[in-house]
PDB file of C-alpha atoms and ligand atoms in Angstrom:
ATOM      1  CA  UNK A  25     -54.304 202.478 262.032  1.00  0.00           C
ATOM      2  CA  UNK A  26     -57.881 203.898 262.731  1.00  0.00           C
ATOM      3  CA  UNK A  27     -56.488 205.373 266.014  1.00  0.00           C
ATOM      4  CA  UNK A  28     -53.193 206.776 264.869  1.00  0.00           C
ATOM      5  CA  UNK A  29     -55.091 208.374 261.717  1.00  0.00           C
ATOM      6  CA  UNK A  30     -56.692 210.261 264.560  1.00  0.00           C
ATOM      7  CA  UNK A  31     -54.403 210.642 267.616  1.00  0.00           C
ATOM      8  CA  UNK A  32     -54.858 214.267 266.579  1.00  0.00           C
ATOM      9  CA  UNK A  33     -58.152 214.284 267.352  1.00  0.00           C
ATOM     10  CA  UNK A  34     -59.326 215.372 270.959  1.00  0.00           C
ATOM     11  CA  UNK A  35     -62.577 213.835 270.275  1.00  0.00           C
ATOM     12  CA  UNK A  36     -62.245 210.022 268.835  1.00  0.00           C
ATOM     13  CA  UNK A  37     -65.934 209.965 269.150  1.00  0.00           C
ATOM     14  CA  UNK A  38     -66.323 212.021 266.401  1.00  0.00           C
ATOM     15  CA  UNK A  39     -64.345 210.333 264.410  1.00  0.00           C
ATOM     16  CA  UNK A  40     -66.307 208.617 262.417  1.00  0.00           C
ATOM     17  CA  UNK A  41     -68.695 210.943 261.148  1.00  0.00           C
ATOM     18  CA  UNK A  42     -65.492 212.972 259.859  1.00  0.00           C
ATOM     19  CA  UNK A  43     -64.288 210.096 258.010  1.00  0.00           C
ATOM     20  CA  UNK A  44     -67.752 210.208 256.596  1.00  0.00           C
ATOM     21  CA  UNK A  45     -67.599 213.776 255.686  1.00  0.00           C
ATOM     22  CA  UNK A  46     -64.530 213.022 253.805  1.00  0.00           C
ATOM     23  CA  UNK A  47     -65.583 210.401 251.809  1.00  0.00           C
ATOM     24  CA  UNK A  48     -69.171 212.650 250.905  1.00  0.00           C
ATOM     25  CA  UNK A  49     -66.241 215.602 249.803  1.00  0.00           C
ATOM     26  CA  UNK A  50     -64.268 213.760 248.018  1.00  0.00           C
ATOM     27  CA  UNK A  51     -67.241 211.624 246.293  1.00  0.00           C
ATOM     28  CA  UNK A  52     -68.558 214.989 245.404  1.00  0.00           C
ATOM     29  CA  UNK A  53     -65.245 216.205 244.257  1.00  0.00           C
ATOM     30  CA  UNK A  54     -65.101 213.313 241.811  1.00  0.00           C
ATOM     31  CA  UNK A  55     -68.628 213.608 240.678  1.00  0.00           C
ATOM     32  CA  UNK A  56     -67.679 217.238 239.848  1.00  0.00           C
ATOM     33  CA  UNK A  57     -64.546 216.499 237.970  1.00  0.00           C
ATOM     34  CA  UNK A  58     -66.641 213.643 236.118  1.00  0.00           C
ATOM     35  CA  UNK A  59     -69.579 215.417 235.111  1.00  0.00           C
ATOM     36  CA  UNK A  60     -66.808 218.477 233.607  1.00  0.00           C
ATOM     37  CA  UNK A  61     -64.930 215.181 231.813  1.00  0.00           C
ATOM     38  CA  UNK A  62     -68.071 213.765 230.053  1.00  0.00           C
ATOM     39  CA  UNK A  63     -69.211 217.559 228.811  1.00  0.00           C
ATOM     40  CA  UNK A  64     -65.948 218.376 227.453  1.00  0.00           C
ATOM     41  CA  UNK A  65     -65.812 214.917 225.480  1.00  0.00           C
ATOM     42  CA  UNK A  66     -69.285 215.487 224.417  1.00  0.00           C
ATOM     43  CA  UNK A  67     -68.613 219.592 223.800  1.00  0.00           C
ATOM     44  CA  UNK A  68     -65.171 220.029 222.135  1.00  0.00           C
ATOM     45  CA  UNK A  69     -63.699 223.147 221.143  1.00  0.00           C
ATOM     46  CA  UNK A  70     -64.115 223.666 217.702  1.00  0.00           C
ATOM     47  CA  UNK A  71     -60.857 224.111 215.720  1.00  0.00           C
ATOM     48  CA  UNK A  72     -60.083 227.618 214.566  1.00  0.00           C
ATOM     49  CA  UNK A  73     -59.931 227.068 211.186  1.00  0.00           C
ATOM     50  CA  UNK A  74     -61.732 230.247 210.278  1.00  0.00           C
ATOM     51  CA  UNK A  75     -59.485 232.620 208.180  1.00  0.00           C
ATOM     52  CA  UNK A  76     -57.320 234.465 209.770  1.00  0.00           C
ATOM     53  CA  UNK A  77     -54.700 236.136 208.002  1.00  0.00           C
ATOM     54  CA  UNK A  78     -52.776 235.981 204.469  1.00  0.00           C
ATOM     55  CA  UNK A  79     -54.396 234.746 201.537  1.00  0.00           C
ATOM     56  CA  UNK A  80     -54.065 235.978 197.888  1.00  0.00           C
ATOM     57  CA  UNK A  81     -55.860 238.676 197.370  1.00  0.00           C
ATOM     58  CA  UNK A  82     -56.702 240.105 200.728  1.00  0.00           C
ATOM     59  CA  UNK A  83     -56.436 239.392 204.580  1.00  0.00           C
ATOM     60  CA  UNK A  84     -59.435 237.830 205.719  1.00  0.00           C
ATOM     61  CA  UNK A  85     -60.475 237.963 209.349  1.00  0.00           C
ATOM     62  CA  UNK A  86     -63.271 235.982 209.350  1.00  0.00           C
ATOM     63  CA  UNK A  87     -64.443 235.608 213.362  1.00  0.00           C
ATOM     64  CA  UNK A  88     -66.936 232.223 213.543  1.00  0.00           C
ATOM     65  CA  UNK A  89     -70.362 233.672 212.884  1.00  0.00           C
ATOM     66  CA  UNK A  90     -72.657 233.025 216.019  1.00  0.00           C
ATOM     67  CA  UNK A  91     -75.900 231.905 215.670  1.00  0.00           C
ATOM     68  CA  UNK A  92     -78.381 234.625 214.140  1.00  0.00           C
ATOM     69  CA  UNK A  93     -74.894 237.335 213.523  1.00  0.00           C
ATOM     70  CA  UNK A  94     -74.686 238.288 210.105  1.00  0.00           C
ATOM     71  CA  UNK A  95     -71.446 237.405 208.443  1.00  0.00           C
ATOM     72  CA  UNK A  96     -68.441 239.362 208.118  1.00  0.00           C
ATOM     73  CA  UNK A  97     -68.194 241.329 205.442  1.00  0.00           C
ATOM     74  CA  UNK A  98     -65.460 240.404 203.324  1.00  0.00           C
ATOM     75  CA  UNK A  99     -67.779 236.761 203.626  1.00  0.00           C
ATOM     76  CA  UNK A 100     -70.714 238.844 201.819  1.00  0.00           C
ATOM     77  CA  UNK A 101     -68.853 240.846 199.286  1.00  0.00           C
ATOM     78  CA  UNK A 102     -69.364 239.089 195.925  1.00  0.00           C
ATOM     79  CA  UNK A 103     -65.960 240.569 194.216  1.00  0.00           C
ATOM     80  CA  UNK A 104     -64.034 238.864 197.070  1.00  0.00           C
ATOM     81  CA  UNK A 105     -62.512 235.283 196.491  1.00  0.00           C
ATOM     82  CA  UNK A 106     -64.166 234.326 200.379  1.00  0.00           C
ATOM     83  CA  UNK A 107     -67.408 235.094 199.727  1.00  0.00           C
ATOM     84  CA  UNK A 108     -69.803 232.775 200.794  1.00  0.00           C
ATOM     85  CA  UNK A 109     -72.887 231.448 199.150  1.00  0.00           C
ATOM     86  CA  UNK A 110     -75.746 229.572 199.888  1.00  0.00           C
ATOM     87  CA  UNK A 111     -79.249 229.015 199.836  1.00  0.00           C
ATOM     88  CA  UNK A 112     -79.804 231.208 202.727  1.00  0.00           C
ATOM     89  CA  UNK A 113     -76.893 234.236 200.811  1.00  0.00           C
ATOM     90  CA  UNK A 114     -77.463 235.147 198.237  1.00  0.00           C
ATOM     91  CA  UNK A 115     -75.653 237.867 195.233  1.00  0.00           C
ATOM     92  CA  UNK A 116     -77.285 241.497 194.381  1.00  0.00           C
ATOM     93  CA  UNK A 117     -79.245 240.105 190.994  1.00  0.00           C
ATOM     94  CA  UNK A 118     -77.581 243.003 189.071  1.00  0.00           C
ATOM     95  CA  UNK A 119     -74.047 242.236 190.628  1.00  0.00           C
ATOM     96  CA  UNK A 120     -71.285 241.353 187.943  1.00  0.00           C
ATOM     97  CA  UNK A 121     -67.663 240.732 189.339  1.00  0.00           C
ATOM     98  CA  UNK A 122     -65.082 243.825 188.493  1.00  0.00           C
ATOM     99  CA  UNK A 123     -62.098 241.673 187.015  1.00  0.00           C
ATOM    100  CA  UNK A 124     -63.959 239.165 184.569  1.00  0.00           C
ATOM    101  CA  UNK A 125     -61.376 238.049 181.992  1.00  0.00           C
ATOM    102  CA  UNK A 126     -61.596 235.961 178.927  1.00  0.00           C
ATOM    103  CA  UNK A 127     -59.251 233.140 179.056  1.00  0.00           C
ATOM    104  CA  UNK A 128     -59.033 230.681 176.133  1.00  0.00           C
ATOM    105  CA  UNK A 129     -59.816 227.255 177.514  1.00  0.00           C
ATOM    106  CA  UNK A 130     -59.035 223.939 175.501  1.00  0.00           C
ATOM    107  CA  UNK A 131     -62.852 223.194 176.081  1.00  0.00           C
ATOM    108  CA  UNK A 132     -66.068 224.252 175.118  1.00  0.00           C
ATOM    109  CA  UNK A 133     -65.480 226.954 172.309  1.00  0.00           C
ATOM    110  CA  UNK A 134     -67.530 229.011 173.993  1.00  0.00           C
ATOM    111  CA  UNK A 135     -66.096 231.678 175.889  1.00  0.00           C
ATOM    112  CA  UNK A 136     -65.944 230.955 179.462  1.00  0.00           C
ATOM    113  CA  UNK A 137     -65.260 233.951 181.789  1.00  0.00           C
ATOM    114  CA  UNK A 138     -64.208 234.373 185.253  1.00  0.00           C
ATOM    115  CA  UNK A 139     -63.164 236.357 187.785  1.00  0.00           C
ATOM    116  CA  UNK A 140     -59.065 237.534 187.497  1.00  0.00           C
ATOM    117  CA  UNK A 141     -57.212 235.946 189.878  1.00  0.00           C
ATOM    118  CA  UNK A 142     -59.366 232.568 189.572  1.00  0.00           C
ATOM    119  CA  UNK A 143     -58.675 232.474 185.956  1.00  0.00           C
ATOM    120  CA  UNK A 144     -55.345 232.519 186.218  1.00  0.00           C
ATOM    121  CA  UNK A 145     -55.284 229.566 188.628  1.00  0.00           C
ATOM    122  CA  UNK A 146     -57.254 227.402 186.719  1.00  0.00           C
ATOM    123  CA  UNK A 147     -55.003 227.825 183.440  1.00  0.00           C
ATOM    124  CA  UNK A 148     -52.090 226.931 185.702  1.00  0.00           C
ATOM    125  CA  UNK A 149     -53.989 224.003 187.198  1.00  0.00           C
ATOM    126  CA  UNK A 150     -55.252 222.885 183.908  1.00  0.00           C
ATOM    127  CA  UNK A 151     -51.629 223.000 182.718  1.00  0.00           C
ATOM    128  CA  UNK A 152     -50.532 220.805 185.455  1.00  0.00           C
ATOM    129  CA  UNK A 153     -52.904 218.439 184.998  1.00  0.00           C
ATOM    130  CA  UNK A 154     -52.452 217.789 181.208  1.00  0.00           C
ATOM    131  CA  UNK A 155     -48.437 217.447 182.568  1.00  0.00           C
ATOM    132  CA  UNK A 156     -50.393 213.959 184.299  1.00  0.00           C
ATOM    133  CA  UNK A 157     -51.640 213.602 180.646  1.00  0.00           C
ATOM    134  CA  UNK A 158     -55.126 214.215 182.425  1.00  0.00           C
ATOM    135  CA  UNK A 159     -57.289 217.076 179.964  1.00  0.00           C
ATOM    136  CA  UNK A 160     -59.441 218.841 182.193  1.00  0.00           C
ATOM    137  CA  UNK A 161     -62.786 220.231 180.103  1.00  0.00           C
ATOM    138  CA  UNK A 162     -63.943 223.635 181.973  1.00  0.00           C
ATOM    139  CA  UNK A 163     -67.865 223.384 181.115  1.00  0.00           C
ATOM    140  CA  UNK A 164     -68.946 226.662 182.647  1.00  0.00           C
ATOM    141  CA  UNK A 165     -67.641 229.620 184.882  1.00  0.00           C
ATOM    142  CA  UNK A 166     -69.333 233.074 184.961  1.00  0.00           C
ATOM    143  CA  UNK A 167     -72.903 232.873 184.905  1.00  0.00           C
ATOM    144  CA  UNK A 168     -74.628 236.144 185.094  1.00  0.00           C
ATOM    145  CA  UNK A 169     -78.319 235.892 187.013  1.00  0.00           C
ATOM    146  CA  UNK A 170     -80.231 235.934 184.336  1.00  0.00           C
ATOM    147  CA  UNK A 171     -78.548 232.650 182.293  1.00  0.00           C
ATOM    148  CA  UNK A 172     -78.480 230.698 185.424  1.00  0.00           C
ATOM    149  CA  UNK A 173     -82.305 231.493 185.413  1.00  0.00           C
ATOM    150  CA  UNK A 174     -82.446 230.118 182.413  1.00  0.00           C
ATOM    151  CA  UNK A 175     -80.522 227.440 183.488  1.00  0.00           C
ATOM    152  CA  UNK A 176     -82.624 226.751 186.809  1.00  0.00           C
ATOM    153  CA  UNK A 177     -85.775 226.713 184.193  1.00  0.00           C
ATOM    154  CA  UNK A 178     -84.204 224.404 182.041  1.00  0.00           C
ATOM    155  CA  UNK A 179     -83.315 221.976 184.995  1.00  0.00           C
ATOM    156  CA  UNK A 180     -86.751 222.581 186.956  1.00  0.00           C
ATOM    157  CA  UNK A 181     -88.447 221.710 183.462  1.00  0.00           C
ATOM    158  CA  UNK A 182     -86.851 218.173 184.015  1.00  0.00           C
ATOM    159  CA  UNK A 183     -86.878 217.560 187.646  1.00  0.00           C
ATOM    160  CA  UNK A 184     -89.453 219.880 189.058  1.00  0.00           C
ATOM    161  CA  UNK A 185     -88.121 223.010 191.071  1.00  0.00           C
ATOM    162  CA  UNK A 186     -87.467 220.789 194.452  1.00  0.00           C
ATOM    163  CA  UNK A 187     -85.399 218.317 192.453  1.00  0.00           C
ATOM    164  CA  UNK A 188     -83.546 221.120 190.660  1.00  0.00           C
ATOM    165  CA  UNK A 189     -83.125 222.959 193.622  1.00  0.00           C
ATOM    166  CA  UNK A 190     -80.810 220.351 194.777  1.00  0.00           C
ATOM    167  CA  UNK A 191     -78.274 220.285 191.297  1.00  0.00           C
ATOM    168  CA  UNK A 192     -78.431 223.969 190.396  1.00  0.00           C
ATOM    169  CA  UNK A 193     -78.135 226.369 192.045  1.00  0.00           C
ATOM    170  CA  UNK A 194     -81.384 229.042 191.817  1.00  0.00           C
ATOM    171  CA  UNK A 195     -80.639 232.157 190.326  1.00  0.00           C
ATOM    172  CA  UNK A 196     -78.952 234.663 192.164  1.00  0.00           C
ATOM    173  CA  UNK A 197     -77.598 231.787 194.818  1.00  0.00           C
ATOM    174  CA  UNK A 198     -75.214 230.900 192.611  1.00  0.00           C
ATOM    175  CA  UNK A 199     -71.171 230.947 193.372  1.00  0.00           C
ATOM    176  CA  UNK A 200     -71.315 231.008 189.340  1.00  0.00           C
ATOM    177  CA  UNK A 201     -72.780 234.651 189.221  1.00  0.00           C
ATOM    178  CA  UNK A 202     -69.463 235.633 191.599  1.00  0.00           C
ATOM    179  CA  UNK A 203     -66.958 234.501 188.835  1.00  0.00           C
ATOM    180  CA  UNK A 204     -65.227 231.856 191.183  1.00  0.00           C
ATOM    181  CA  UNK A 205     -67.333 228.733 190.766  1.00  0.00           C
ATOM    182  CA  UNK A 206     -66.115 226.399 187.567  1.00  0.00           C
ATOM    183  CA  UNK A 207     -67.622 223.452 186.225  1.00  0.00           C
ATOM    184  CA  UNK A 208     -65.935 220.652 184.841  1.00  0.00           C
ATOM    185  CA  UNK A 209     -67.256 218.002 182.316  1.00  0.00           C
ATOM    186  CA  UNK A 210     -65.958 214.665 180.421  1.00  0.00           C
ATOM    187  CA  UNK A 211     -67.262 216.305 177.388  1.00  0.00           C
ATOM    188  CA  UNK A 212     -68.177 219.957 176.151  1.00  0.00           C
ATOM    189  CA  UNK A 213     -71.565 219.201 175.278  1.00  0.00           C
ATOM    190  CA  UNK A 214     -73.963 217.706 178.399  1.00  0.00           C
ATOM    191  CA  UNK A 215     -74.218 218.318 181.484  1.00  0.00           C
ATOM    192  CA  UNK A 216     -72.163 216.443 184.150  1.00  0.00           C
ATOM    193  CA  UNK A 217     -73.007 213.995 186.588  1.00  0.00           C
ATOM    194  CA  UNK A 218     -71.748 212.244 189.962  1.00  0.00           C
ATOM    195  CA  UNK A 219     -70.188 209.725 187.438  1.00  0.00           C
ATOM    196  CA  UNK A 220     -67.605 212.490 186.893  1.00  0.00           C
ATOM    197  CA  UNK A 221     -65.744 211.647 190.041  1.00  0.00           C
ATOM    198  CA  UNK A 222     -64.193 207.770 188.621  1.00  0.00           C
ATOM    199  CA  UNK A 223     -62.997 209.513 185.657  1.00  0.00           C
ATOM    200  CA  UNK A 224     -59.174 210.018 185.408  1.00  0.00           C
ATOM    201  CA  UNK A 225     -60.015 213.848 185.366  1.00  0.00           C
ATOM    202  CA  UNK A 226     -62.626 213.922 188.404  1.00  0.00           C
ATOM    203  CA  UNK A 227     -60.214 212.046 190.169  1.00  0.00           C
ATOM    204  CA  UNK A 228     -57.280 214.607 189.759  1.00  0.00           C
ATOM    205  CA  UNK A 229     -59.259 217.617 190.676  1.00  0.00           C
ATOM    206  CA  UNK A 230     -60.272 215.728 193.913  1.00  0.00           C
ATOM    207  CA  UNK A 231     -56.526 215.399 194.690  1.00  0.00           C
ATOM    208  CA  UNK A 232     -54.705 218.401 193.118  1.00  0.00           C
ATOM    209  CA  UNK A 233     -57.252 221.015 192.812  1.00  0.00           C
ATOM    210  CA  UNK A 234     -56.890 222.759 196.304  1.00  0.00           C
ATOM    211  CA  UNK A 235     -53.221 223.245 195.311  1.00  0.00           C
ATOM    212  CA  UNK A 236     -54.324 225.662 193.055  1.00  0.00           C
ATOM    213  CA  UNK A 237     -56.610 227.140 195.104  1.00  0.00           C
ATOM    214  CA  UNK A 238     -59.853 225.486 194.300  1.00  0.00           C
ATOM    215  CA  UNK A 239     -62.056 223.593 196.533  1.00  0.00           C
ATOM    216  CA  UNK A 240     -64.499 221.009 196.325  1.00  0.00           C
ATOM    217  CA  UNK A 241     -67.642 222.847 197.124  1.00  0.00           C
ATOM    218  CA  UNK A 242     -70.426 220.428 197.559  1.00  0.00           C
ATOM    219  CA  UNK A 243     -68.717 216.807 199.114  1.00  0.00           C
ATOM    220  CA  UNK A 244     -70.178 213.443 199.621  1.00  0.00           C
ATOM    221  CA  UNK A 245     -71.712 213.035 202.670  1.00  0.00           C
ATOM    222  CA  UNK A 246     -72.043 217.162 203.352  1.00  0.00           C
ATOM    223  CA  UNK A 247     -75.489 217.617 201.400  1.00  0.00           C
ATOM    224  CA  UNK A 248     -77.272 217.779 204.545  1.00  0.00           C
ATOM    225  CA  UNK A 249     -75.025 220.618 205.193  1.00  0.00           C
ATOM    226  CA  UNK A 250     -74.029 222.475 201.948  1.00  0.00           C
ATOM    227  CA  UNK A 251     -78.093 221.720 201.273  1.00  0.00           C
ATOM    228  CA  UNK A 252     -76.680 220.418 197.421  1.00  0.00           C
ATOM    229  CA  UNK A 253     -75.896 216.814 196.239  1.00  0.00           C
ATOM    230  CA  UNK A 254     -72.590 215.643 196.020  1.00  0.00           C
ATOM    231  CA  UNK A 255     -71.324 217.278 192.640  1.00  0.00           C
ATOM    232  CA  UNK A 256     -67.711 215.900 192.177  1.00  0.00           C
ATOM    233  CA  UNK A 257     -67.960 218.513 188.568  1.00  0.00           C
ATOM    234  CA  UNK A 258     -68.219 221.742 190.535  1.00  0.00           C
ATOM    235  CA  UNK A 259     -65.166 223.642 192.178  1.00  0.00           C
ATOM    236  CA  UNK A 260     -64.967 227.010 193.274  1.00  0.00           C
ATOM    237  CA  UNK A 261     -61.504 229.191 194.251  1.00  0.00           C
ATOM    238  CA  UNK A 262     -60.678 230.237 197.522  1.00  0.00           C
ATOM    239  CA  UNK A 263     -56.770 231.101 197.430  1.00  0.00           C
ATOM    240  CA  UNK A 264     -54.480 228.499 197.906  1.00  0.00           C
ATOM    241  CA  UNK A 265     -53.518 228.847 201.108  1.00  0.00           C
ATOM    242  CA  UNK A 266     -57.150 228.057 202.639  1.00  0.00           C
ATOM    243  CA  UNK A 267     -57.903 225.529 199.989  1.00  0.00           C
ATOM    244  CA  UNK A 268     -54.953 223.307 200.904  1.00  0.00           C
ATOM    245  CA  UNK A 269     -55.826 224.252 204.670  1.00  0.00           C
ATOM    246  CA  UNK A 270     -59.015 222.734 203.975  1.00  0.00           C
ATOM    247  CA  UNK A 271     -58.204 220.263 202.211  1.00  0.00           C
ATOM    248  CA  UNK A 272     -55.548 218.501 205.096  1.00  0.00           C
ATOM    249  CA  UNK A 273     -58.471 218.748 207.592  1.00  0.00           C
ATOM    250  CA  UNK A 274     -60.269 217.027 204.908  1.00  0.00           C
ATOM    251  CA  UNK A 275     -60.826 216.519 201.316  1.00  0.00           C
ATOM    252  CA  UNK A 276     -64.363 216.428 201.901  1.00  0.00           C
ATOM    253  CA  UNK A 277     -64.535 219.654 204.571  1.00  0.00           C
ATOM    254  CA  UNK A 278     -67.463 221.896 203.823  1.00  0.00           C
ATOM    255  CA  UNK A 279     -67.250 225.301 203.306  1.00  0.00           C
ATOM    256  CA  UNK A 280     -69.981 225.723 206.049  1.00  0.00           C
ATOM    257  CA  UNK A 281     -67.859 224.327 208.564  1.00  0.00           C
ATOM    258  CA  UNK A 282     -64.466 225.917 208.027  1.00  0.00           C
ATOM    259  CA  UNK A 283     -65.970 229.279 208.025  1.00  0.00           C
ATOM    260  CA  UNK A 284     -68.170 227.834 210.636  1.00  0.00           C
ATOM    261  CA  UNK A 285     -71.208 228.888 209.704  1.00  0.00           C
ATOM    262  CA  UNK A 286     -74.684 228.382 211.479  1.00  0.00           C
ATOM    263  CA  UNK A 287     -77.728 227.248 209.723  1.00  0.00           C
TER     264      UNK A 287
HETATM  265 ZN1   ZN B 308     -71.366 224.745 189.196  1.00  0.00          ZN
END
């Protein structure tokens, strides 16, 4: 076999050291194509679930924000419904959102603003729900900086500021000041807690609520991310069409990651 492998050659006494080169090329061949194979299992490409086109009220076309890049700007413009928040972007302390309306909600007596197009949303979605014979109570929605200082005061009071950092959002960090952010309670007179998600209403929002356009905005499990504890009561509009995108990735998908944003 050895010899007919090599009739060819004119020189069967080099031979073997050609057989050896061939093994050395071909292990390093394999070592090559191994070494790609483990970083691309370790490295995958991130989806692109960024925004890309469509949505409600304008066409977002959000690009994922590199490390150290600032944001795009329809991602730092308060009045938009994709703005992003967080304790690292913040809202102008004298921004107010253009559209706030009034809507009468079956909750608090109080009168609970927010943004337009959010507004309208949430009636629909609160309509739906008491269709499942579920009542959602809307606790709060705009919050203009100086209230959610008072707010933040109130909280840090209680907790101490570190504590309340992690509940409340500080003022002028707050989704609330954008008109957007809404948050739901068993009852129109305390605050909620994580005890909100087992009721019948906690548990509806957590399954219908992207289909009217809201999401989830601080999950279980995402706190190291979002840099807030899990708050089952607070939900804050996006448009339908990337709240139910988010939502079949996962219930639980942080905002931080579908926009893809770097700490
Ligand atoms: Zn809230």
């Amino acid at each position: 076999m050895y010899a007919r492998i090599f009739a060819m050659n004119t020189n069967e006494r080099k031979s073997p050291f050609r057989i050896n080169r061939l093994v050395e090329i071909l292990f390093f061949v394999s070592a090559a194509f191994l070494i790609l194979a483990v970083y691309a299992f370790y490295h995958p490409q991130k989806p692109d679930v960024v925004p890309s086109g469509g949505g409600e009220t304008a066409a977002p076309s959000a690009e994922p924000s590199p490390e150290g890049t600032p944001l795009p700007a329809h991602l730092t413009d308060p009045d938009s419904i994709f703005v992003f928040v967080d304790k690292n972007h913040p809202v102008p302390q004298d921004f107010v959102p253009s559209d706030l309306v009034s809507p009468y909600f079956n909750s608090t007596g109080e009168i609970i603003q927010l943004k337009a197009e959010p507004a309208e949303h949430l009636k629909k979605m609160i309509a739906a729900a008491s269709k499942d014979k579920v009542q959602l109570v809307v606790f709060c929605g705009y919050v203009s900086y100086q209230t959610q200082d008072e707010y933040f005061q109130d909280r840090a009071a209680m907790l101490g500021e570190a504590e309340a950092g992690k509940v409340i959002e500080k003022p002028g960090y707050s989704e609330h000041q954008c008109g957007i952010a809404v948050d739901f309670s068993s009852n129109s007179t305390s605050a909620t807690t994580v005890a909100y998600a087992d009721t019948d209403a906690g548990k509806w929002l957590y399954e219908h609520a992207h289909e009217y356009g809201f999401i989830l905005r601080y999950p279980k499990g995402k706190e190291q991310i979002t840099g807030y504890s899990y708050m089952p009561w607070h939900y804050r509009y996006i448009g339908e069409t990337y709240a139910s995108m988010m939502y079949e990735i996962s219930p639980d998908l942080s905002l931080e990651e579908f926009y893809d944003i770097k700490k």
